[in-house]
JSON list of C-alpha atoms in Angstrom, two decimals:
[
{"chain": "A", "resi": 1, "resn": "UNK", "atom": "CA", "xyz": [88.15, 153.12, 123.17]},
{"chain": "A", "resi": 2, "resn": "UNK", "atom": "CA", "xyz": [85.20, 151.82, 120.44]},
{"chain": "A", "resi": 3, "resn": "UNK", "atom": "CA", "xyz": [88.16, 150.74, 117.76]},
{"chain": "A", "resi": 4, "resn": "UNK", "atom": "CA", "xyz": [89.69, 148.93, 120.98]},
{"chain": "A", "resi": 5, "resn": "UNK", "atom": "CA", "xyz": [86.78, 147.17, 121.56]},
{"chain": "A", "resi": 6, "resn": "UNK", "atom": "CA", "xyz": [86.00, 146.12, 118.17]},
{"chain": "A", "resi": 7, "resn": "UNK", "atom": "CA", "xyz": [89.44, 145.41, 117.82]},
{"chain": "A", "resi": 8, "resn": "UNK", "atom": "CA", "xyz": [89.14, 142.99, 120.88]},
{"chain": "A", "resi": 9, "resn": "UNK", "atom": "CA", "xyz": [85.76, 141.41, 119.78]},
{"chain": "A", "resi": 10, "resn": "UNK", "atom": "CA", "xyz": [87.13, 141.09, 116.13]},
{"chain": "A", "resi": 11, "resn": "UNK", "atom": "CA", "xyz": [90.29, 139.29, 117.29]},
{"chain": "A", "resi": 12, "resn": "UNK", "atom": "CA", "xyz": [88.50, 137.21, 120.17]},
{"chain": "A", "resi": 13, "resn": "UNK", "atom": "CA", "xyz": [86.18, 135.89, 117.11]},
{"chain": "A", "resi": 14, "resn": "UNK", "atom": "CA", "xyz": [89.17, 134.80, 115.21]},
{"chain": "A", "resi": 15, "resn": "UNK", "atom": "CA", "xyz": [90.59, 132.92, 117.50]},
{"chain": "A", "resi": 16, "resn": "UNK", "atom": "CA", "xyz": [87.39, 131.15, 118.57]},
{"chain": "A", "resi": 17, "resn": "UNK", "atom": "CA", "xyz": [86.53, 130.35, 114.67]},
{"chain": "A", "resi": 18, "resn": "UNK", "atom": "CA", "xyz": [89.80, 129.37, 114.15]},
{"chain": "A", "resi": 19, "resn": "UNK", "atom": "CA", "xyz": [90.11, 127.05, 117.45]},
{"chain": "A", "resi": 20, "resn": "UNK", "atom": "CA", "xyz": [86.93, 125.56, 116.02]},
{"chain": "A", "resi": 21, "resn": "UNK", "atom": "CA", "xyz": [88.65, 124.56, 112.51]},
{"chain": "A", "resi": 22, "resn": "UNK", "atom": "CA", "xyz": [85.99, 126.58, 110.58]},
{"chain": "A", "resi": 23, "resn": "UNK", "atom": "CA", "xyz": [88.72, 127.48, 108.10]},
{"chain": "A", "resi": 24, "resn": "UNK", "atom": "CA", "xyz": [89.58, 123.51, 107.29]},
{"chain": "A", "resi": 25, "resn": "UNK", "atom": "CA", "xyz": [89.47, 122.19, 104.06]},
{"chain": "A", "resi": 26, "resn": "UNK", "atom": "CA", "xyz": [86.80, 119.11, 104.60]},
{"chain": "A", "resi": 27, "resn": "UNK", "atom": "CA", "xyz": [83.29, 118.63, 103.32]},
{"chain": "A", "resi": 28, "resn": "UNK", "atom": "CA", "xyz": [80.60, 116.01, 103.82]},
{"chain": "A", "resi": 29, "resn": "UNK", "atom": "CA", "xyz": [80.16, 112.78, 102.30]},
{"chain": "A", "resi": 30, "resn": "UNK", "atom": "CA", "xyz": [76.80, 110.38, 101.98]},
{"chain": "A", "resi": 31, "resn": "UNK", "atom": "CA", "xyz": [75.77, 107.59, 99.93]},
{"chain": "A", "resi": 32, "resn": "UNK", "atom": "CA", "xyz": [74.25, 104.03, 100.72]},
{"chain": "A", "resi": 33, "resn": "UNK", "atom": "CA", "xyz": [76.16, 100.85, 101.39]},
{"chain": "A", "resi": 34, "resn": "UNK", "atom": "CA", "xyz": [75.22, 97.36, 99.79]},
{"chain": "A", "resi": 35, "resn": "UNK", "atom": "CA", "xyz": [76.47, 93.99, 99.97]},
{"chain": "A", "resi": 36, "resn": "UNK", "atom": "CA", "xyz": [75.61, 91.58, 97.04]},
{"chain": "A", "resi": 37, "resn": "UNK", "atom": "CA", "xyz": [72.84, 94.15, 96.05]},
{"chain": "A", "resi": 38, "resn": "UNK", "atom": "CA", "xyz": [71.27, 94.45, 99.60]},
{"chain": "A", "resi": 39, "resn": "UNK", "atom": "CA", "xyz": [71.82, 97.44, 101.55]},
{"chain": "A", "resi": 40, "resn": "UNK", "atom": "CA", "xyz": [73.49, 97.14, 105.09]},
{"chain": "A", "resi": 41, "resn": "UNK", "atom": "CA", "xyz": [71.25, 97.66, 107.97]},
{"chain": "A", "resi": 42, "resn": "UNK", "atom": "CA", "xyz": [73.98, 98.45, 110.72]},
{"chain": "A", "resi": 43, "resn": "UNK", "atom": "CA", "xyz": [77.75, 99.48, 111.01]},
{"chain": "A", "resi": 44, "resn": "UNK", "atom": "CA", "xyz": [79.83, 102.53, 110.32]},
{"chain": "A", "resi": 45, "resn": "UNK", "atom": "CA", "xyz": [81.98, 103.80, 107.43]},
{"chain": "A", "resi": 46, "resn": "UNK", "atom": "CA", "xyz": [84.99, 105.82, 108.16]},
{"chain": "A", "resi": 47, "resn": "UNK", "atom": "CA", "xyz": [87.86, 107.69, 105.64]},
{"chain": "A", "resi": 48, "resn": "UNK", "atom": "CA", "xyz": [90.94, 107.68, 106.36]},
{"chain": "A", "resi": 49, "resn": "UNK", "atom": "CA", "xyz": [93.26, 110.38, 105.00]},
{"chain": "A", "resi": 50, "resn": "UNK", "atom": "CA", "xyz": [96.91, 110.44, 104.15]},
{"chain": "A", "resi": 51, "resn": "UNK", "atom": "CA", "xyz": [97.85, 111.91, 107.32]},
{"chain": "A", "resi": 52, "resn": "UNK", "atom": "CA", "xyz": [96.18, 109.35, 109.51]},
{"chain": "A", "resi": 53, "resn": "UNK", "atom": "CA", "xyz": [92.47, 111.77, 110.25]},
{"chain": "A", "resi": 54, "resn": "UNK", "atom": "CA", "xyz": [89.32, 109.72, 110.00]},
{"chain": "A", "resi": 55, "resn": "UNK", "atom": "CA", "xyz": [85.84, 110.74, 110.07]},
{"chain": "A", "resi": 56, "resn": "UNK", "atom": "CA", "xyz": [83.18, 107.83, 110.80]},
{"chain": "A", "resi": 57, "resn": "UNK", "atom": "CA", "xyz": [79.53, 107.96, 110.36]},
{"chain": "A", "resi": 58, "resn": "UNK", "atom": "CA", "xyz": [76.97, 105.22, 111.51]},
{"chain": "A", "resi": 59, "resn": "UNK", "atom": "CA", "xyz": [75.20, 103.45, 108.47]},
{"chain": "A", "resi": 60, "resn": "UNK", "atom": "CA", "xyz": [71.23, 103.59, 109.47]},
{"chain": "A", "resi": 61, "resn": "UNK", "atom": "CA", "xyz": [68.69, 101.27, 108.98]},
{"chain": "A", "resi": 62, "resn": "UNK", "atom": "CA", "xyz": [68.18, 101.81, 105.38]},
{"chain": "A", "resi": 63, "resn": "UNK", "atom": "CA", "xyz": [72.14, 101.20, 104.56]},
{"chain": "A", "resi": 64, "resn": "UNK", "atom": "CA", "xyz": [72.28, 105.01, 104.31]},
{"chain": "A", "resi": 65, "resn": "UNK", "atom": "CA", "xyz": [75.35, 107.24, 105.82]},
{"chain": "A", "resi": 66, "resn": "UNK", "atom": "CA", "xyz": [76.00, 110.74, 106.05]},
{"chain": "A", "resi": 67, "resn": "UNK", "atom": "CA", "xyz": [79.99, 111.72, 107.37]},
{"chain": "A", "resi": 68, "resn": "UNK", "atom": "CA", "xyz": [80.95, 115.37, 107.65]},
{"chain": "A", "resi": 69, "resn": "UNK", "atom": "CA", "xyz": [83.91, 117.31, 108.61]},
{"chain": "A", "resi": 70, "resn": "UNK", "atom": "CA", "xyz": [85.86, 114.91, 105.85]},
{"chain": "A", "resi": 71, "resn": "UNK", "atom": "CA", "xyz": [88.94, 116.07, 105.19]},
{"chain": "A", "resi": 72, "resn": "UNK", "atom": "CA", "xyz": [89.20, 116.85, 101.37]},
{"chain": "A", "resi": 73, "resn": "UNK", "atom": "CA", "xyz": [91.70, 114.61, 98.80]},
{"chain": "A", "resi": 74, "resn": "UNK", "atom": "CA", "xyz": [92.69, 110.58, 98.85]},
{"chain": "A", "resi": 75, "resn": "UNK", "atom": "CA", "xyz": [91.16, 108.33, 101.25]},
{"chain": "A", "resi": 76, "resn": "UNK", "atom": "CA", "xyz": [91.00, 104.85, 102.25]},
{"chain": "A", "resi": 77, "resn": "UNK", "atom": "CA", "xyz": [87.18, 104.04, 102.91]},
{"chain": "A", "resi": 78, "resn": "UNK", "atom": "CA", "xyz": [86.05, 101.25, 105.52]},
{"chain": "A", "resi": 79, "resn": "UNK", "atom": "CA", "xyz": [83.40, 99.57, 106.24]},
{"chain": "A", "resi": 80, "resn": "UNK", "atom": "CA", "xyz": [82.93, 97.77, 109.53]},
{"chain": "A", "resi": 81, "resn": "UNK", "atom": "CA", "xyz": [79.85, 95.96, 110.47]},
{"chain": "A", "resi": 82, "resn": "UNK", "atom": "CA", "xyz": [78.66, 94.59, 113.73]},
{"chain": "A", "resi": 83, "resn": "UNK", "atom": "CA", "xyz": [76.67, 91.43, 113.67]},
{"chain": "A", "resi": 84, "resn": "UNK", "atom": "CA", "xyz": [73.87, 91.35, 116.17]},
{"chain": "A", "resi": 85, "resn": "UNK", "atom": "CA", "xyz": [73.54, 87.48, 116.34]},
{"chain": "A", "resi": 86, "resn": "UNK", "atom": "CA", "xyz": [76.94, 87.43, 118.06]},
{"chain": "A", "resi": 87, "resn": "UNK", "atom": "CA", "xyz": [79.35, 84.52, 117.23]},
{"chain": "A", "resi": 88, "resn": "UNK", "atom": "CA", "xyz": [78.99, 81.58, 115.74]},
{"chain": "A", "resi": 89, "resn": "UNK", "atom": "CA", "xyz": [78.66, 78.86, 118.65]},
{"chain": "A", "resi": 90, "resn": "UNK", "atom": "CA", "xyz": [81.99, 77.10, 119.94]},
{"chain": "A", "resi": 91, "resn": "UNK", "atom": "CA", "xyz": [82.21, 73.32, 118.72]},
{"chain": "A", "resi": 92, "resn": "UNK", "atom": "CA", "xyz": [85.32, 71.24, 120.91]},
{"chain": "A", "resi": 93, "resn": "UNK", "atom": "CA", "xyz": [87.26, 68.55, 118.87]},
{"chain": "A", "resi": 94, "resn": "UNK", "atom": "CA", "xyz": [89.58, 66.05, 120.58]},
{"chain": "A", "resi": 95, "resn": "UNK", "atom": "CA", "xyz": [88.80, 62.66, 122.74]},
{"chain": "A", "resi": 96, "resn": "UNK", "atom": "CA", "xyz": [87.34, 62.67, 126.32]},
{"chain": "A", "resi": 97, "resn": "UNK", "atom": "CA", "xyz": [88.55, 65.70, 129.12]},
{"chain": "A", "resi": 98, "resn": "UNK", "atom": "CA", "xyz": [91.19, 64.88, 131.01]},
{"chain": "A", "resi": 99, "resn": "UNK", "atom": "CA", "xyz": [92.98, 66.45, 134.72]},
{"chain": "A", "resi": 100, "resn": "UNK", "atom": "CA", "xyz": [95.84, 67.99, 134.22]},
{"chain": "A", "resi": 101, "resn": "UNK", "atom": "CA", "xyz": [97.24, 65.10, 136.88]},
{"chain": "A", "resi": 102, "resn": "UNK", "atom": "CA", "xyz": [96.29, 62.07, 134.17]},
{"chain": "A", "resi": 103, "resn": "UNK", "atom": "CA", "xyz": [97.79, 64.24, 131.41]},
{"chain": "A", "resi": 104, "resn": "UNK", "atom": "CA", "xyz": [101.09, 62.10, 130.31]},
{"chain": "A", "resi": 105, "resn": "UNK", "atom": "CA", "xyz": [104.06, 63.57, 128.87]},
{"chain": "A", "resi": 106, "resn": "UNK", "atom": "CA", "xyz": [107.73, 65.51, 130.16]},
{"chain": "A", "resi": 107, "resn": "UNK", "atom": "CA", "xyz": [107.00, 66.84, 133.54]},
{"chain": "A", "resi": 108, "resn": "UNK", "atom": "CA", "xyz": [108.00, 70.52, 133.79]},
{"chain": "A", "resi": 109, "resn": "UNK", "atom": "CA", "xyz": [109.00, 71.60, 137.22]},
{"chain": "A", "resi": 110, "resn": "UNK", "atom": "CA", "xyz": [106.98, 74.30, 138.87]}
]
């Protein structure tokens, strides 16, 4: 009944480490990220494997990131950064507004 048990226990751990990809072949990667010698203050950085698997981490104040579970071999690395000042404001070219019932041109039937 005891080898049963530990049997049981032994397998049951298995299958939770192995459900939990503890035996995968990925490792951590860090490192700061500047732009034109000044490090970024916001924005993630992701790899992106051969198989399509990406791990992101969030760049912190200091332009500093730390990514684990990265899965080991070639990678394409990205950087995406999101401004805080939002867009740049909307300018309108063109002559004065118009209603669509001054508008001239081919009439299209409804």
């Amino acid at each position: 009944m005891r080898n049963f048990l530990t049997s049981v226990l032994a397998g049951g751990l298995f299958f939770l480490l192995s459900g939990c990809d503890f035996f995968d072949n990925t490792g951590t990667v860090s490192g700061t990220v500047r732009y034109k010698g000044q490090p970024l203050t916001e924005g993630s950085v992701s790899f992106v494997n051969e198989k399509g698997q990406v791990a992101t981490g969030t760049i912190d104040k200091s332009g500093r990131y730390v990514v684990s579970r990265v899965p080991v071999g070639p990678a394409k690395v990205t950087v995406q950064v999101v401004s805080s000042e939002g867009p740049p404001p909307m300018s309108f070219l063109g002559g004065p507004r118009t209603s669509p019932k001054d508008a001239t041109g081919p009439k299209v039937p409804l």
